[in-house]
Coordinates of C-alpha atoms in Angstrom, one line a residue:
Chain C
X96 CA 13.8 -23.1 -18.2
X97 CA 10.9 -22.4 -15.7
X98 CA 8.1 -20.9 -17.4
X99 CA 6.1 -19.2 -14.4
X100 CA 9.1 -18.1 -13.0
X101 CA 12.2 -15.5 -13.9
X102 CA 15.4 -15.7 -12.3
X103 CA 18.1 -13.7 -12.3
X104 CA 21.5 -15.1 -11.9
X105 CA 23.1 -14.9 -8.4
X106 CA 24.7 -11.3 -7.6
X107 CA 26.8 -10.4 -5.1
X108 CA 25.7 -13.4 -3.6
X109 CA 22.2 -13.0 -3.9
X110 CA 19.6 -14.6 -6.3
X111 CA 16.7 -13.0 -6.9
X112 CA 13.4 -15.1 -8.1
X113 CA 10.0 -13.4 -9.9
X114 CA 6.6 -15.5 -9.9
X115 CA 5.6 -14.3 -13.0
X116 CA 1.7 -15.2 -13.8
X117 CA 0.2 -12.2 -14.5
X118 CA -2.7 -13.5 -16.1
X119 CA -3.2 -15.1 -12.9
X120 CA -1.8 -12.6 -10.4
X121 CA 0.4 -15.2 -9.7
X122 CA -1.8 -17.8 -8.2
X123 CA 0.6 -21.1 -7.5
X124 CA -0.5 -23.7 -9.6
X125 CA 1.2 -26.9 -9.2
X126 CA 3.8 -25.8 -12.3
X127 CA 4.8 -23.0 -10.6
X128 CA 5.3 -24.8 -7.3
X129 CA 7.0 -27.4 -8.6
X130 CA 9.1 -24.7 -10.6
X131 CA 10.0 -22.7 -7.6
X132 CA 11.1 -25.9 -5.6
X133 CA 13.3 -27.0 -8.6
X134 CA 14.9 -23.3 -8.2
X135 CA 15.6 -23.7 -4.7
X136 CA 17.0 -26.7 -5.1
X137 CA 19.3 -25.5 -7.4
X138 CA 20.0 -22.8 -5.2
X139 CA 20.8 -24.5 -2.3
X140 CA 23.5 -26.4 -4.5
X141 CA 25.2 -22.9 -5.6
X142 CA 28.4 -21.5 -4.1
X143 CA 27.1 -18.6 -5.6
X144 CA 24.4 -17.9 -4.0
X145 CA 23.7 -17.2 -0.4
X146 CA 20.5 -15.3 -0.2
X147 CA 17.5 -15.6 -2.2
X148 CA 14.7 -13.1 -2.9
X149 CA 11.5 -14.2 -3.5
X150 CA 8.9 -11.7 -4.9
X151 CA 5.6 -11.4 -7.4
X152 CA 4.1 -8.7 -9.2
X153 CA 3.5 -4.8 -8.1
X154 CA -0.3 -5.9 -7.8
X155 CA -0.1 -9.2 -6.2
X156 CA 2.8 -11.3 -5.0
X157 CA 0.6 -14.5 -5.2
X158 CA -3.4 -14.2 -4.8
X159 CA -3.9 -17.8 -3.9
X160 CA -3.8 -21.5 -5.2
X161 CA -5.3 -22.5 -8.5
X162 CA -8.9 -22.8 -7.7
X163 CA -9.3 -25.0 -11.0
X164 CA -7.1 -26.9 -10.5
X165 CA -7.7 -27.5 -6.7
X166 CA -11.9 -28.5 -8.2
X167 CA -10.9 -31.5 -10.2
X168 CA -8.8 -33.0 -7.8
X169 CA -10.8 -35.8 -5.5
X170 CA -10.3 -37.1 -2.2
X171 CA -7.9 -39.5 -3.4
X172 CA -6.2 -36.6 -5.6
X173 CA -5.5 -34.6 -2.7
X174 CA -4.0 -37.8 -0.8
X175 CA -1.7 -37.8 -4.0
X176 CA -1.1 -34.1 -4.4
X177 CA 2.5 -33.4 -5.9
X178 CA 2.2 -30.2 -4.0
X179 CA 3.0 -31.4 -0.9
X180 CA 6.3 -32.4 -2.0
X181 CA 6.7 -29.3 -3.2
X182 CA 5.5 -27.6 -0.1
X183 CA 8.5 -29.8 2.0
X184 CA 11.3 -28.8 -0.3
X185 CA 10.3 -25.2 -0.2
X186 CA 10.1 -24.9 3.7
X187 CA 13.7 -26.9 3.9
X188 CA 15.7 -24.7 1.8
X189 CA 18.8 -23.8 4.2
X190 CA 19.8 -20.7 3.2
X191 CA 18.1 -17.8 3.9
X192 CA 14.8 -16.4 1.9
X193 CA 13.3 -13.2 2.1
X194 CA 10.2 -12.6 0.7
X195 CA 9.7 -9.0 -1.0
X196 CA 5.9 -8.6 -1.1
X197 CA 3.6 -6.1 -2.9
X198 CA -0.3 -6.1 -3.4
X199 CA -1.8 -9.6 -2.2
X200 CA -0.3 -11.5 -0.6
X201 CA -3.2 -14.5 -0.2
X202 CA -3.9 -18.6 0.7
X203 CA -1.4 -20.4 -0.8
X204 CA 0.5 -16.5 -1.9
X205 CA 0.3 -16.0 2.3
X206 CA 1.6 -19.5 3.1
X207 CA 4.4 -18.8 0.4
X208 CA 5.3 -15.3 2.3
X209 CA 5.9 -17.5 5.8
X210 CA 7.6 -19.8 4.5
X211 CA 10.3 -17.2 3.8
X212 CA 12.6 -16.1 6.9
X213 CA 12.2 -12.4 6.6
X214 CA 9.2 -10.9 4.9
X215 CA 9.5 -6.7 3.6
X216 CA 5.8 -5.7 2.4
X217 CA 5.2 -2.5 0.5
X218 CA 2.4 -0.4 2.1
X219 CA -0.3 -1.9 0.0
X220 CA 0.4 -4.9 0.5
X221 CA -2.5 -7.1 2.0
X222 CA -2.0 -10.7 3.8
X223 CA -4.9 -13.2 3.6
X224 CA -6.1 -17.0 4.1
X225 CA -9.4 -16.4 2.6
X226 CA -10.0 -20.6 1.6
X227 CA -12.5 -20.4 4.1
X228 CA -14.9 -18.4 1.9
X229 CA -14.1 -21.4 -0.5
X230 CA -15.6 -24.1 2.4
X231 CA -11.9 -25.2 2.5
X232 CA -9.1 -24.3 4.6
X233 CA -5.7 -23.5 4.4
X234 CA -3.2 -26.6 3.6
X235 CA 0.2 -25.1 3.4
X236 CA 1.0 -24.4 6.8
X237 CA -1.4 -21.4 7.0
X238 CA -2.7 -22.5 10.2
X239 CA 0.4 -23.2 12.3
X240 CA 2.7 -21.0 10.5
X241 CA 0.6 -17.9 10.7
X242 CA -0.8 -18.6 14.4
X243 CA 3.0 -18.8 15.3
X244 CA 3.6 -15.5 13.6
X245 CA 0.9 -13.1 14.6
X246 CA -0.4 -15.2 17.7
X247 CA -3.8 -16.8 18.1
X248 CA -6.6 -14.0 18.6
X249 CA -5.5 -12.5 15.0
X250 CA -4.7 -16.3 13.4
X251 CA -8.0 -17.2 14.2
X252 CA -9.7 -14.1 13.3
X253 CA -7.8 -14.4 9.9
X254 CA -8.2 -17.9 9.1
X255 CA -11.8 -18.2 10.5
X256 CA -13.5 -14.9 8.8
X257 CA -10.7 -15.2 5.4
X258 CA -10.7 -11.0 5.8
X259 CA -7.1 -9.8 4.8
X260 CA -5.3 -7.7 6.9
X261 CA -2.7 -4.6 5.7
X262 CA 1.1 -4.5 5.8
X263 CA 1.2 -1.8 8.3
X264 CA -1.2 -4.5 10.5
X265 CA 1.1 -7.5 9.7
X266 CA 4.4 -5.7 10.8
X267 CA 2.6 -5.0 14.3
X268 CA 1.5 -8.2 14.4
X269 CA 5.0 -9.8 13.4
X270 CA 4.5 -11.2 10.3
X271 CA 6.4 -8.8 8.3
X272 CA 9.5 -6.6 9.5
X273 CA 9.9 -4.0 7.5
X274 CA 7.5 -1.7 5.0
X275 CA 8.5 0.3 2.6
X276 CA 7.1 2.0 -0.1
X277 CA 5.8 0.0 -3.0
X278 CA 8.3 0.8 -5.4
X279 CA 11.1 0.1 -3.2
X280 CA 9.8 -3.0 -2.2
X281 CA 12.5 -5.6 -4.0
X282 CA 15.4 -3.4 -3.9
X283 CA 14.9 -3.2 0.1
X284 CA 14.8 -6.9 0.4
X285 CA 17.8 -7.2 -2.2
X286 CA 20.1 -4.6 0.2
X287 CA 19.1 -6.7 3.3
X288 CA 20.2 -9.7 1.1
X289 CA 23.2 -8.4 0.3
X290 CA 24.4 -7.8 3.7
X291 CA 23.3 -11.2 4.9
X292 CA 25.5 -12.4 1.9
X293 CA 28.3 -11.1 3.1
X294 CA 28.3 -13.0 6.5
X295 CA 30.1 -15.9 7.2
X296 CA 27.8 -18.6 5.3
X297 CA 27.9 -21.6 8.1
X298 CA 26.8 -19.0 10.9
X299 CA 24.0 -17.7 8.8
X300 CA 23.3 -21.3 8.0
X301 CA 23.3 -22.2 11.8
X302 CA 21.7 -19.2 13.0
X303 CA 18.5 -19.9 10.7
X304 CA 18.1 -23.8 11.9
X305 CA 18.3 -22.3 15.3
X306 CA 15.8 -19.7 14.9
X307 CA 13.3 -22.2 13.1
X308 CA 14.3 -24.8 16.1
X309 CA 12.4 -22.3 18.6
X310 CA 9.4 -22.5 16.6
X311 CA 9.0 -26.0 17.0
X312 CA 10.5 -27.1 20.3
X313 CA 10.6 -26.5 23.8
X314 CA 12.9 -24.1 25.6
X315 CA 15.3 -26.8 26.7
X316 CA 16.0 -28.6 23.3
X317 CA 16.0 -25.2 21.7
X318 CA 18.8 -24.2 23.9
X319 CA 20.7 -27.3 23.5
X320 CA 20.2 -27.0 19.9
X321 CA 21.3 -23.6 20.0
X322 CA 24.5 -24.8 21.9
X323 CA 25.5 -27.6 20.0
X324 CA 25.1 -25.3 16.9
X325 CA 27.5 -22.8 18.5
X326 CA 30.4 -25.5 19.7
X327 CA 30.1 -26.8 15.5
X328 CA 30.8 -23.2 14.3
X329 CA 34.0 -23.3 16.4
X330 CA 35.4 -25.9 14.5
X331 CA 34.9 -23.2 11.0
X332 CA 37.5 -20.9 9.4
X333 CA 35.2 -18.3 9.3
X334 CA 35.0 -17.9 13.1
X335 CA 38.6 -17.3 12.6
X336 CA 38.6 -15.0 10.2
X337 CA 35.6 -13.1 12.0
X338 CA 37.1 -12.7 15.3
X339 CA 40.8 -11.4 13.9
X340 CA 39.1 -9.3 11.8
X341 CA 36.9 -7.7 14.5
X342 CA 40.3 -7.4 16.6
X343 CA 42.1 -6.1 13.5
X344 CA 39.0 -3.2 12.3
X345 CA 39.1 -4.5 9.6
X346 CA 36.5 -6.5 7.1
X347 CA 36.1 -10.2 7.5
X348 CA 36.7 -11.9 4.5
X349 CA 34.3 -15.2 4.6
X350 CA 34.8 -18.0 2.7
X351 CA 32.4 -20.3 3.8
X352 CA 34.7 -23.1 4.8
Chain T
X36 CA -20.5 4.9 -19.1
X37 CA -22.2 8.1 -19.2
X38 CA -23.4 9.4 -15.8
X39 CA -26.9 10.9 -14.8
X40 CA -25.9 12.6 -11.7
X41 CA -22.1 14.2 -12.4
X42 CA -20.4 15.6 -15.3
X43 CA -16.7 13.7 -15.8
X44 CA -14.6 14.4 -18.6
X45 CA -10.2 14.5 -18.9
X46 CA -8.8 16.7 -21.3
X47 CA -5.3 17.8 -21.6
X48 CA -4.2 15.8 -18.8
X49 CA -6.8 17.6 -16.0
X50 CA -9.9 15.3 -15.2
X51 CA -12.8 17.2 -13.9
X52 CA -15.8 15.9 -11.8
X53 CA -18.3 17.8 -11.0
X54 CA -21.5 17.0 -9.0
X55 CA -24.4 17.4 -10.8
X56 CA -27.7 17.4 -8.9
X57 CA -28.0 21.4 -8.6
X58 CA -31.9 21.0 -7.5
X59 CA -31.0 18.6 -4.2
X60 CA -27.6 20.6 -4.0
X61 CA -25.5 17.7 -5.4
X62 CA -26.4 15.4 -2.1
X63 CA -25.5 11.9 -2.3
X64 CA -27.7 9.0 -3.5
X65 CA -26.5 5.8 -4.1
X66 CA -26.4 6.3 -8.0
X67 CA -24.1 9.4 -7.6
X68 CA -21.8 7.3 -5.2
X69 CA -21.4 4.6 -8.2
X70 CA -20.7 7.4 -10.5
X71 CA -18.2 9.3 -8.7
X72 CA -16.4 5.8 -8.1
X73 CA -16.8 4.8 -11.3
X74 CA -15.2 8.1 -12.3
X75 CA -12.2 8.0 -9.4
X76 CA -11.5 4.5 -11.2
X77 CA -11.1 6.1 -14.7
X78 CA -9.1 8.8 -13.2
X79 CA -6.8 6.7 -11.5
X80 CA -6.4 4.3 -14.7
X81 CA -5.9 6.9 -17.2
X82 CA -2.8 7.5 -18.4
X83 CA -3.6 11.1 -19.1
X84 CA -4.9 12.8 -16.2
X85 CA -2.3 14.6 -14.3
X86 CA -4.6 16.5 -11.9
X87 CA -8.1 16.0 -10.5
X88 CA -10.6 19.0 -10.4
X89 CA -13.4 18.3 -7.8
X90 CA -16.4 21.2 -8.4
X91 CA -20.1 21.2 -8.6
X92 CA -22.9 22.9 -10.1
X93 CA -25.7 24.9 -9.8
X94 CA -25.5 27.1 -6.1
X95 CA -24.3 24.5 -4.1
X96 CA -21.7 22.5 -3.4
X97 CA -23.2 19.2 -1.7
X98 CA -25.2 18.9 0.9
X99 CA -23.7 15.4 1.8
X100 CA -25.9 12.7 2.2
X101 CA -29.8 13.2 0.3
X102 CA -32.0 12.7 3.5
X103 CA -34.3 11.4 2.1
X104 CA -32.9 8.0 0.8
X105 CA -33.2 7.4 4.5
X106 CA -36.1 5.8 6.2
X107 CA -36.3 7.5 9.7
X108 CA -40.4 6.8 10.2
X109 CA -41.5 5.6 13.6
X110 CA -41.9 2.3 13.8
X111 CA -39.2 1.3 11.2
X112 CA -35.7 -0.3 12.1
X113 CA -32.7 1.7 12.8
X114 CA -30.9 2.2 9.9
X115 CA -27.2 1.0 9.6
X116 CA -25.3 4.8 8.7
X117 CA -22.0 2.6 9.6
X118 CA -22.8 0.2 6.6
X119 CA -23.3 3.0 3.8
X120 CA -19.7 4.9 5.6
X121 CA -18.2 1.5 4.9
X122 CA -19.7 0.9 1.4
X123 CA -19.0 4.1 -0.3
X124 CA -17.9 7.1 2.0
X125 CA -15.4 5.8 2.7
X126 CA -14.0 4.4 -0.1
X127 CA -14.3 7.8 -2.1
X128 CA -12.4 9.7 0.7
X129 CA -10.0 7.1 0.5
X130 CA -9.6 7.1 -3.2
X131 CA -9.2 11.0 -3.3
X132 CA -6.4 10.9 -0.7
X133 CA -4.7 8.2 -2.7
X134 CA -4.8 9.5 -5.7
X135 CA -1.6 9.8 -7.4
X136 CA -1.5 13.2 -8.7
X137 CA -3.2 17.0 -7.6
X138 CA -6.5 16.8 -6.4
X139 CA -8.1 20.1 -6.1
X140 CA -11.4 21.2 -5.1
X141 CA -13.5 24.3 -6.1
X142 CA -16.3 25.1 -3.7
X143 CA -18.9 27.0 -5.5
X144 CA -21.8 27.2 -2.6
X145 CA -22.6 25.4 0.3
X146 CA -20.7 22.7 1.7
X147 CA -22.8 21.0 4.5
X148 CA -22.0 17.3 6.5
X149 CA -20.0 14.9 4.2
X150 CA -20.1 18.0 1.2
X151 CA -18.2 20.2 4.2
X152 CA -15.4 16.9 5.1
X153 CA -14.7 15.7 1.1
X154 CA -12.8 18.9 0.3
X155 CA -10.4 18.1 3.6
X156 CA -9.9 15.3 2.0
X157 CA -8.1 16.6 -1.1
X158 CA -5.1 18.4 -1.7
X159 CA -5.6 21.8 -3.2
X160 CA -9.3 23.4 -2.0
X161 CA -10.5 26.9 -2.9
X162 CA -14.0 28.5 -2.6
X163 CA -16.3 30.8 -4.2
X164 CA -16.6 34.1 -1.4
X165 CA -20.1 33.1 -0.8
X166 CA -19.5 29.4 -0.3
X167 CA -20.3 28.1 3.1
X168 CA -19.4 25.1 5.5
X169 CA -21.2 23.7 8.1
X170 CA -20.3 20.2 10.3
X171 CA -24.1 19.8 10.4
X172 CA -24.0 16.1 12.0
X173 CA -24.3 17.7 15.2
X174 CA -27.6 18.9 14.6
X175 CA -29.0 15.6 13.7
X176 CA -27.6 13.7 16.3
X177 CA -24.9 12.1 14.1
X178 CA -21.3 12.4 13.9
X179 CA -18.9 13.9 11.6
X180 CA -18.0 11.5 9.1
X181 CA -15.6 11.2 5.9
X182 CA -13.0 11.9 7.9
X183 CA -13.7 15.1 9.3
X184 CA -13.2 14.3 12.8
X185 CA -9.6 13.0 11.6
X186 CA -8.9 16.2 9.2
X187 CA -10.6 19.2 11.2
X188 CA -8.3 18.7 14.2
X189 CA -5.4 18.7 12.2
X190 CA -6.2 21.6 10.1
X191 CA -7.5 24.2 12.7
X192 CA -6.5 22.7 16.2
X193 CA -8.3 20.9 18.2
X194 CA -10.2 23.7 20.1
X195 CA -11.6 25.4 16.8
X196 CA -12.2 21.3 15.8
X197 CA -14.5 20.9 18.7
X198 CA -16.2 24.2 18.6
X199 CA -16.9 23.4 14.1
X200 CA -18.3 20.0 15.1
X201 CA -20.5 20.4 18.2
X202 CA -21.8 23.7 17.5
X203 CA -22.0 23.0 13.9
X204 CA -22.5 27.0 13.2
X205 CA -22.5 27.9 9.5
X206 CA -19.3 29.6 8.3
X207 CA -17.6 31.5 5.8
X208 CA -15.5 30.8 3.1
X209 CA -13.5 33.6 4.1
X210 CA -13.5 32.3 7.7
X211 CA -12.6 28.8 6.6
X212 CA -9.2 30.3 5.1
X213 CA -8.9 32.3 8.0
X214 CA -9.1 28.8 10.0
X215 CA -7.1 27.2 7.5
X216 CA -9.4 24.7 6.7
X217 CA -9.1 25.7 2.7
X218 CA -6.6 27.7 1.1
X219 CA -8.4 30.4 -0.7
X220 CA -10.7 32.3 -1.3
X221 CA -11.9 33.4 -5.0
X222 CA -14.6 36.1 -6.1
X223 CA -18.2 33.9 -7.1
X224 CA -17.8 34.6 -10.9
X225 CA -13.9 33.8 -11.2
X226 CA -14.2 30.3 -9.5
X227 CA -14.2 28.3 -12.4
X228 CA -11.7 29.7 -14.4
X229 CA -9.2 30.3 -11.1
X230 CA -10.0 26.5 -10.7
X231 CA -9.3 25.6 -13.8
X232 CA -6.0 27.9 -14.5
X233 CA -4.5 26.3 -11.3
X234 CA -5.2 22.3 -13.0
X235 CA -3.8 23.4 -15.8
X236 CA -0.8 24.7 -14.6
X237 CA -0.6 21.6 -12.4
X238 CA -1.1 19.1 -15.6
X239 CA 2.2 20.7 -17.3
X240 CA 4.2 20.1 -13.9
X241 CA 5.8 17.2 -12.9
X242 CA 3.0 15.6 -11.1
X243 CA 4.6 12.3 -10.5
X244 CA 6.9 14.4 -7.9
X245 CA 3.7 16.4 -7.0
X246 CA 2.2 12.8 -5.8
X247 CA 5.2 12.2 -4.1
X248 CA 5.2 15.2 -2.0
X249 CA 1.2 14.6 -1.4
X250 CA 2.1 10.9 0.1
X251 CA 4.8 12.4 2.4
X252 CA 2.7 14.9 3.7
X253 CA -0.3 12.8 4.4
X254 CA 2.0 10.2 6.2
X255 CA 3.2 13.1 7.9
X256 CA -0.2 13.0 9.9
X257 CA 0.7 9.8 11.5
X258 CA 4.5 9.5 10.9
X259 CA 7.5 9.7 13.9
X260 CA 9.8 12.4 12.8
X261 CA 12.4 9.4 12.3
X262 CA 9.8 7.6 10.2
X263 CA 9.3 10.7 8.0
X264 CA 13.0 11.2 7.7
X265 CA 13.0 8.3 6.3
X266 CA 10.0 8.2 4.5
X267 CA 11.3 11.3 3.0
X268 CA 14.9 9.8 1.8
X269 CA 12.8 6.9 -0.3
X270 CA 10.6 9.1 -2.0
X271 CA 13.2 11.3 -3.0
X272 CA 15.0 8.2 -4.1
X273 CA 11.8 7.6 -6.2
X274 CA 11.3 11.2 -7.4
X275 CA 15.5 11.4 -8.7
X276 CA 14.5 8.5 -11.2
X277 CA 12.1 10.4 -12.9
X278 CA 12.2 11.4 -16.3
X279 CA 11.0 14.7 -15.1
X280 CA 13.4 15.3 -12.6
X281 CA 15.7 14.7 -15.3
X282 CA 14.2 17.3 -17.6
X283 CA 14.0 19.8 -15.1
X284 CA 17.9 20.0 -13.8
X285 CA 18.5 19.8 -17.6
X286 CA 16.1 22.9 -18.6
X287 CA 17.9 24.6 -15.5
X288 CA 21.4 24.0 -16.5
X289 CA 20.3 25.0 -20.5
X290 CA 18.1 28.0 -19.5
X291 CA 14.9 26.7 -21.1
X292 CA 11.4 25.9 -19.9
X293 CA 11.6 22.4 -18.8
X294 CA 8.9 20.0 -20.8
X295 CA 7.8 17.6 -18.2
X296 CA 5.5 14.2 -18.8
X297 CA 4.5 13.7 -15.2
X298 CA 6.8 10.6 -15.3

């Protein structure tokens, strides 16, 4: 049983986790990352669950790292760092995660936000990589993820200066699609779930790796990638399925094979 | 905490704060900004007050910011206004607009620079009949600030907006209704107790819809029509969960006065 962590069992396809530190406001010690990693790893193994739903408290999806935790640890400790581990299992879950974020949203909390694949903010929620103010720097992917995101005049300005900008600022800026009001928050990102849970599973699969592929690659291999990944879903039931039920008007029934 | 320069108290779910530097007409020092913060904290925090009554005393309302914490000789550096906006202006106009529940604002005398652009910034504002306002910035070479130049346009149009803030003529409470820059206007010796009959009646409604229809119509300001339509169908979604919405269909439906929590 994770202890920073509450899950609720997968419905309607969709599992939805809680980082649940208060004390802390949710600041990702190396417990709770290594918790969360374990979850998705036993998500990614469950037919039952296609989407998951990542989200914190109404005050503060994750403020950060532990900073105590991040002081004792040396040179070589950092070389050693179990978090990294972590880190890679997080960012290589397969199916997809959508992060439902209210109040901060910072360091460590913001690198946990783009590692999800869809990100719905409630109006007060704030997005931050403030380790600069700490004579560090961010170590999660805050750097490349977030300069992918929001482009380079706002990464810098963000990672350089640690300032936080607000949710209405991060949807113009692309890091966050939707916001909605606070309370409604996790119920928004749960709907979206629901309906991405109800499409064929190997597409949605496919159609993530493809959309993380253009992050990382040029045009060409992208496009190849993206091709190859369409010829494989040919091979699948569920294209089947989805085509004579687009012809028929009626609702596809996916099974995931 | 107990405050030097404003009178704060909440009692039967109506918190009142009321400016109290009568002799310098309740202008701003630092010390008054950290007490009316302090204040807007508890307020926000409590789990009693339902409404917010913003007054002051003695003849005036508040003369905005107290001149003379600002050192204009010759010879000395500029002074940063923008940094004391930033650090506590700000902030305050902020917190009032965000405030979950009524805010109202009785204007006993004159209201003059920030004092004149704080009441815009709540929800409910009445003033005594020989209240004044004036946009004085003009007249100092400054600019209107605590959001006036964002709530006087919107208010009276953008004509009577320009006129108010470069002219920065002194006028009536009865022409400020008139404008529609407050609501009403009450007789000088009935202020008070109008003021506080209307937060009391507010504290027995159901003010966590009232807060609701306060955050749709300040995202009205900035909102598409299509964003406020749909703005609109998640706060009702919000306000048909609450208790009190429950109580009040149910008082309908039995004939009784409903008994609502503000929950």
């Amino acid at each position: 049983m994770p202890q920073t962590l509450k899950v609720a069992p997968a419905e309607h396809g969709v599992r939805l986790i809680t980082l649940q530190r208060p004390q802390a406001l949710n600041a990702l010690n190396t417990q709770l990352l290594g918790e969360l990693a374990a979850e998705l790893a036993e998500a990614e193994q469950d037919p039952n669950t296609r989407v998951v739903v990542l989200t914190g408290s109404r005050k503060a999806f994750a403020a950060g790292a532990d900073i105590n935790e991040m002081a004792e640890r040396n040179i070589v400790g950092i070389l050693n760092d179990p978090r990294v581990g972590h880190w890679q299992s997080i960012s290589s879950f397969s199916k997809p995660l959508i992060a439902a974020v209210n109040g901060f949203a910072l360091g460590g909390g913001c690198e946990l936000v783009m590692h999800a694949d869809i990100v719905i903010a409630g109006e007060d929620a704030r997005f931050g990589q403030p380790e600069i103010n700490l004579g560090i720097m961010p170590g999660a992917g805050g750097t490349q993820r977030l300069l992918r995101a929001v482009g380079k005049s706002l990464a810098m300005q963000m990672v350089l200066s640690g300032v936080a900008i607000d949710a209405r600022h991060a949807q113009r800026a692309g890091l966050v699609s939707e916001v909605t009001q606070p309370e409604l928050t996790v119920e928004r990102a749960l709907e979206l779930a629901r309906v991405i849970a109800q499409k064929a599973p190997l597409a949605v699969r496919m159609a993530k790796e493809a959309l993380l592929k253009a992050q990382d690659t040029d045009l060409a291999s992208g496009l190849r990638f993206e091709r190859h990944a369409f010829t494989v879903l040919a091979g699948t039931q569920d294209r089947e399925e989805g085509i004579r039920a687009f012809q028929e008007k009626r609702r596809a029934n996916f099974t995931g094979q | 905490m107990s405050f030097e320069h404003i009178l704060f108290s909440i009692e039967n779910g109506v918190a009142m704060l009321s400016l109290n530097r009568p002799e310098q007409l309740n202008s701003f020092n630092e010390k008054m900004h950290l007490e009316v913060r302090e204040a807007l904290k508890q307020v926000r925090t409590s789990d009693e007050a339902r409404v917010l009554l913003l007054t002051a005393e003695g003849r005036g309302f508040c003369a905005g910011q107290d001149l003379s914490d600002r050192n204009v000789a010759p010879g000395s550096a500029m002074p940063d206004l923008g940094e004391s906006i930033e650090k506590y202006y700000n902030p305050m106009i902020r917190a009032l607009r965000d405030l979950p529940m009524p805010v109202i604002c009785a204007i006993n005398g004159v209201a003059a620079g920030a004092g004149a652009n704080i009441p815009l910034a709540c929800d409910l504002t009445i003033a005594a009949r020989s209240a004044s306002f004036i946009q004085a910035f003009c007249k100092i070479g400054l600019v209107p600030d605590s959001g006036g130049t964002w709530s006087l346009p919107r208010l009276v149009g953008m004509a009577k907006a320009k006129a108010l803030a470069l002219l920065g003529e002194r006028i009536s409470a009865e022409q400020a209704e008139q404008l529609g820059l407050i609501y009403r206007v009450i007789d000088d010796s009935e202020l008070r107790d109008e003021a506080l009959k209307l937060a009391r009646h507010l504290a027995t409604q159901p003010t966590y819809g009232l807060a609701l229809i306060k955050r749709a119509l300040n995202a009205s300001m900035h909102n598409s029509f299509d964003e406020q339509l749909e703005l609109e169908r998640d706060l009702q979604r919000l306000a048909g969960r609450s208790e009190d919405y429950r109580e009040g269909v149910s008082a309908f439906m039995n004939k009784r006065t409903p008994q609502f929590k503000g929950k």
